[in-house]
DNA sequence: TATCGTAGTGTTTTT
DNA sequence: CACTACGATA
């Protein structure tokens, strides 16, 4: 056999062999796994095994490089090589080291592979499953969230990025405090501009890679100019505190790569193959980041599902999926449409709901799974019937041997969980509520971490202010303000002012406590310098008197002490896993952590969480309570088709979490925010053909709700959409909120505007408002934060 | 400087 | 309704 012939034979066998390695996958999945060269967009439906595809793709890259799509082959292939490869194909045995070399091309090493996810949980799962698939090499694969990846890039290139490498990370709560300070110092009444509103404008600006100056230039009103100024102030404060917020992590990294070609080319060389999960939820800045990281070869693979895009309100933009092919010329697009998760009843119902959305890429999920049970629709009288029904179902199931953790309750808002907790406690059903209050959001945890933060970063005035008088040490508000003024006057951190307190006459009266505080700081700093993180934590607790303060606080303090204990165990775990890590690393970890990360199916408890948090998870049995107009879809979205579509996608996400059984539940009447409301059944339930559902208790009323909505659509004002029967009608509310067309108003978030149209709906008024700065929007008079503009 | 009372507020938010 | 956050008071 001539050499060229031998090569050809070997190439063919090599392809076959690689294919055989992924024979467990379906043809579409396999194709996605084997297509490693160039840009690839995978449109992966819910439950289509996208994580499996990602893992197999990475495994393929590690074991075979780009061999499947390459004709590259070393010289001197022998007949023996061909024979042994043939044998491997038949026997399915592992290839020898020598053979493995012949099977791999492209010189791709594990550290050339980058995999980006949104949650730590997803990143951890990816790492774990890659390591199960390929073993030791896998540690070198860079699998991480957007934010942790950016932190690493920024710390490594802090000089080029123009920041200090031990920067703090500010979470939403920190940002709000900063903004509140800024508004106060500018004498702006937070009644008309709330810190939240400003921060959301800033956050959006960063998502779109706009600087304060960009915002100023684009401003077309005094209000927008003010926002630009506030943005500017905010960045200045963060800079002076040596801190970045979550959005900055992305924004600064993009700027780093844009402005420093040598840094960019370093990462381009390092990350030859890039993967991004949940691409439908990326912001412009994130997609820009991915674009910059992707080298000339364009080996970028993104996975997403436009039907599961539920974070538009946070800056995610579907343009990233729609414009992918344009941005990366020569892309391939693949679809994964076979669902392995749900029964066909569930999947069909979910398909019916999502098909009502107009703006879709168009995908039809199908499944080989059995039909399974019909979707159960249950109507309760009131919200407690929802809880009673779910509790009794779970109890029955558990008697039958179905574990508690097979059940999940997915709701629209965190406030809904309370009643289930009450019922479950009474029924003795174990449960966990995910994500309502982050561990980090607990005051005691934040306090302790603040102490540690100022040791790591003495410029952190915000966190210094947080703890300077906790526990109370006679340093009052006045004193703090004085220190602040001196500090900003001299352009030095507050801590430095405290260190030299005796130089400033105005601080005379608080000199003693300030000296003591600085002494405390020095002792802590010394401890931080040469002790482990866990020792430091113990020392902080004792030395600051924080623990004593908790001990003195009776029952409440006891709970807090337990939380602090939990913090201690995460420190221990952290030290165990990363013995080399610094205090800085630990704090980063903590501030990028979320409640969700700790969720494990291992303890047998019913899980409750918001629909948003359920993305990416699956459960045998899913309950979705609160399927009512006004709740889901929520009031704010009910009159805007775009927002309804987002709610519908959220509903689709929820429904497709279920493997075997799905319960859609609503109540005829419910207490919400202090008033009893009657809500019609959610349109999403109506979008499911009745023959697909098994209705309990819904009877005639169910139809009435449907008729109600139909009639209302004909704009019959006599029929109430949502009749509000308040206990005692809040007089302020009902008299204050009278608006008519032509009125000028002030909205807390959107500022000034004029009412175009006011339509009475029940006790409420639907307003169409043309805002001076934000254009046309719709709002409900009773709920929107609106006042007449004098 | 701490505490008490009331006015205000109330989606979703992976990081 | 249930929570917080702020301001008036002791």
PDB file of N, CA and C in Angstrom, chain A residues 35 97 127 191 274 284 286 367 375 402 421-422 431 456-457 500 546 589 619 622 626 636 646 693 706 716 726 783 786:
ATOM      1  N   UNK A  35     -18.139  19.387  15.626  1.00  0.00           N
ATOM      2  CA  UNK A  35     -17.840  20.589  14.844  1.00  0.00           C
ATOM      3  C   UNK A  35     -17.090  21.589  15.710  1.00  0.00           C
ATOM      4  N   UNK A  97      -0.889   5.119  24.479  1.00  0.00           N
ATOM      5  CA  UNK A  97      -0.384   6.493  24.439  1.00  0.00           C
ATOM      6  C   UNK A  97       0.106   6.854  23.045  1.00  0.00           C
ATOM      7  N   UNK A 127     -17.208  21.743  35.597  1.00  0.00           N
ATOM      8  CA  UNK A 127     -15.884  21.265  36.004  1.00  0.00           C
ATOM      9  C   UNK A 127     -15.946  19.811  36.457  1.00  0.00           C
ATOM     10  N   UNK A 191     -37.208  61.140  46.898  1.00  0.00           N
ATOM     11  CA  UNK A 191     -38.605  60.878  46.555  1.00  0.00           C
ATOM     12  C   UNK A 191     -38.798  60.948  45.046  1.00  0.00           C
ATOM     13  N   UNK A 274     -13.472  28.621  22.781  1.00  0.00           N
ATOM     14  CA  UNK A 274     -14.304  29.289  23.777  1.00  0.00           C
ATOM     15  C   UNK A 274     -15.739  28.760  23.720  1.00  0.00           C
ATOM     16  N   UNK A 284     -24.953  43.153  26.003  1.00  0.00           N
ATOM     17  CA  UNK A 284     -24.063  43.596  24.928  1.00  0.00           C
ATOM     18  C   UNK A 284     -22.608  43.544  25.394  1.00  0.00           C
ATOM     19  N   UNK A 286     -21.210  41.708  27.601  1.00  0.00           N
ATOM     20  CA  UNK A 286     -20.723  40.335  27.704  1.00  0.00           C
ATOM     21  C   UNK A 286     -20.425  39.743  26.331  1.00  0.00           C
ATOM     22  N   UNK A 367     -40.287  14.906  21.687  1.00  0.00           N
ATOM     23  CA  UNK A 367     -39.709  13.917  22.605  1.00  0.00           C
ATOM     24  C   UNK A 367     -40.178  12.517  22.288  1.00  0.00           C
ATOM     25  N   UNK A 375     -51.584  17.584  32.357  1.00  0.00           N
ATOM     26  CA  UNK A 375     -51.248  18.709  33.223  1.00  0.00           C
ATOM     27  C   UNK A 375     -52.420  18.916  34.181  1.00  0.00           C
ATOM     28  N   UNK A 402     -42.414   8.586  47.058  1.00  0.00           N
ATOM     29  CA  UNK A 402     -41.727   9.605  46.260  1.00  0.00           C
ATOM     30  C   UNK A 402     -41.047  10.577  47.207  1.00  0.00           C
ATOM     31  N   UNK A 421     -44.446  27.850  53.316  1.00  0.00           N
ATOM     32  CA  UNK A 421     -43.639  27.543  54.493  1.00  0.00           C
ATOM     33  C   UNK A 421     -44.535  27.245  55.690  1.00  0.00           C
ATOM     34  N   UNK A 422     -45.539  28.101  55.888  1.00  0.00           N
ATOM     35  CA  UNK A 422     -46.452  27.889  57.006  1.00  0.00           C
ATOM     36  C   UNK A 422     -47.106  26.520  56.945  1.00  0.00           C
ATOM     37  N   UNK A 431     -38.541  21.435  53.776  1.00  0.00           N
ATOM     38  CA  UNK A 431     -38.437  22.265  52.576  1.00  0.00           C
ATOM     39  C   UNK A 431     -37.215  23.162  52.648  1.00  0.00           C
ATOM     40  N   UNK A 456      -8.209  44.186  53.897  1.00  0.00           N
ATOM     41  CA  UNK A 456      -7.686  43.877  52.574  1.00  0.00           C
ATOM     42  C   UNK A 456      -7.507  45.144  51.753  1.00  0.00           C
ATOM     43  N   UNK A 457      -8.417  46.100  51.977  1.00  0.00           N
ATOM     44  CA  UNK A 457      -8.416  47.308  51.171  1.00  0.00           C
ATOM     45  C   UNK A 457      -8.754  48.511  52.054  1.00  0.00           C
ATOM     46  N   UNK A 500      -4.775  59.698  62.073  1.00  0.00           N
ATOM     47  CA  UNK A 500      -4.184  60.965  62.497  1.00  0.00           C
ATOM     48  C   UNK A 500      -5.213  61.889  63.128  1.00  0.00           C
ATOM     49  N   UNK A 546     -17.830  41.788  68.462  1.00  0.00           N
ATOM     50  CA  UNK A 546     -19.021  41.478  67.676  1.00  0.00           C
ATOM     51  C   UNK A 546     -19.752  40.267  68.257  1.00  0.00           C
ATOM     52  N   UNK A 589     -14.450  35.430  46.374  1.00  0.00           N
ATOM     53  CA  UNK A 589     -15.310  34.259  46.334  1.00  0.00           C
ATOM     54  C   UNK A 589     -16.648  34.519  47.009  1.00  0.00           C
ATOM     55  N   UNK A 619     -36.996  18.911  37.834  1.00  0.00           N
ATOM     56  CA  UNK A 619     -37.613  18.200  38.956  1.00  0.00           C
ATOM     57  C   UNK A 619     -38.673  17.257  38.404  1.00  0.00           C
ATOM     58  N   UNK A 622     -43.478  19.433  39.393  1.00  0.00           N
ATOM     59  CA  UNK A 622     -43.380  20.887  39.539  1.00  0.00           C
ATOM     60  C   UNK A 622     -44.760  21.479  39.805  1.00  0.00           C
ATOM     61  N   UNK A 626     -50.161  30.512  41.790  1.00  0.00           N
ATOM     62  CA  UNK A 626     -50.295  31.927  41.446  1.00  0.00           C
ATOM     63  C   UNK A 626     -50.434  32.179  39.960  1.00  0.00           C
ATOM     64  N   UNK A 636     -47.495  44.771  35.949  1.00  0.00           N
ATOM     65  CA  UNK A 636     -46.689  45.706  35.186  1.00  0.00           C
ATOM     66  C   UNK A 636     -46.535  45.282  33.724  1.00  0.00           C
ATOM     67  N   UNK A 646     -42.013  38.127  27.451  1.00  0.00           N
ATOM     68  CA  UNK A 646     -40.973  37.726  28.402  1.00  0.00           C
ATOM     69  C   UNK A 646     -41.579  36.876  29.530  1.00  0.00           C
ATOM     70  N   UNK A 693     -55.351  19.128  29.713  1.00  0.00           N
ATOM     71  CA  UNK A 693     -55.329  19.343  31.151  1.00  0.00           C
ATOM     72  C   UNK A 693     -56.380  18.519  31.863  1.00  0.00           C
ATOM     73  N   UNK A 706     -62.331  33.111  31.831  1.00  0.00           N
ATOM     74  CA  UNK A 706     -61.998  33.254  30.418  1.00  0.00           C
ATOM     75  C   UNK A 706     -62.946  34.251  29.750  1.00  0.00           C
ATOM     76  N   UNK A 716     -65.287  46.365  27.384  1.00  0.00           N
ATOM     77  CA  UNK A 716     -66.555  46.602  28.053  1.00  0.00           C
ATOM     78  C   UNK A 716     -66.257  47.089  29.470  1.00  0.00           C
ATOM     79  N   UNK A 726     -60.891  46.076  48.865  1.00  0.00           N
ATOM     80  CA  UNK A 726     -60.021  46.356  49.996  1.00  0.00           C
ATOM     81  C   UNK A 726     -60.810  46.219  51.285  1.00  0.00           C
ATOM     82  N   UNK A 783     -50.732  51.465  41.105  1.00  0.00           N
ATOM     83  CA  UNK A 783     -49.501  50.787  41.483  1.00  0.00           C
ATOM     84  C   UNK A 783     -48.253  51.561  41.134  1.00  0.00           C
ATOM     85  N   UNK A 786     -46.454  57.309  40.815  1.00  0.00           N
ATOM     86  CA  UNK A 786     -46.708  58.523  40.036  1.00  0.00           C
ATOM     87  C   UNK A 786     -47.362  59.593  40.900  1.00  0.00           C
TER      88      UNK A 786
END
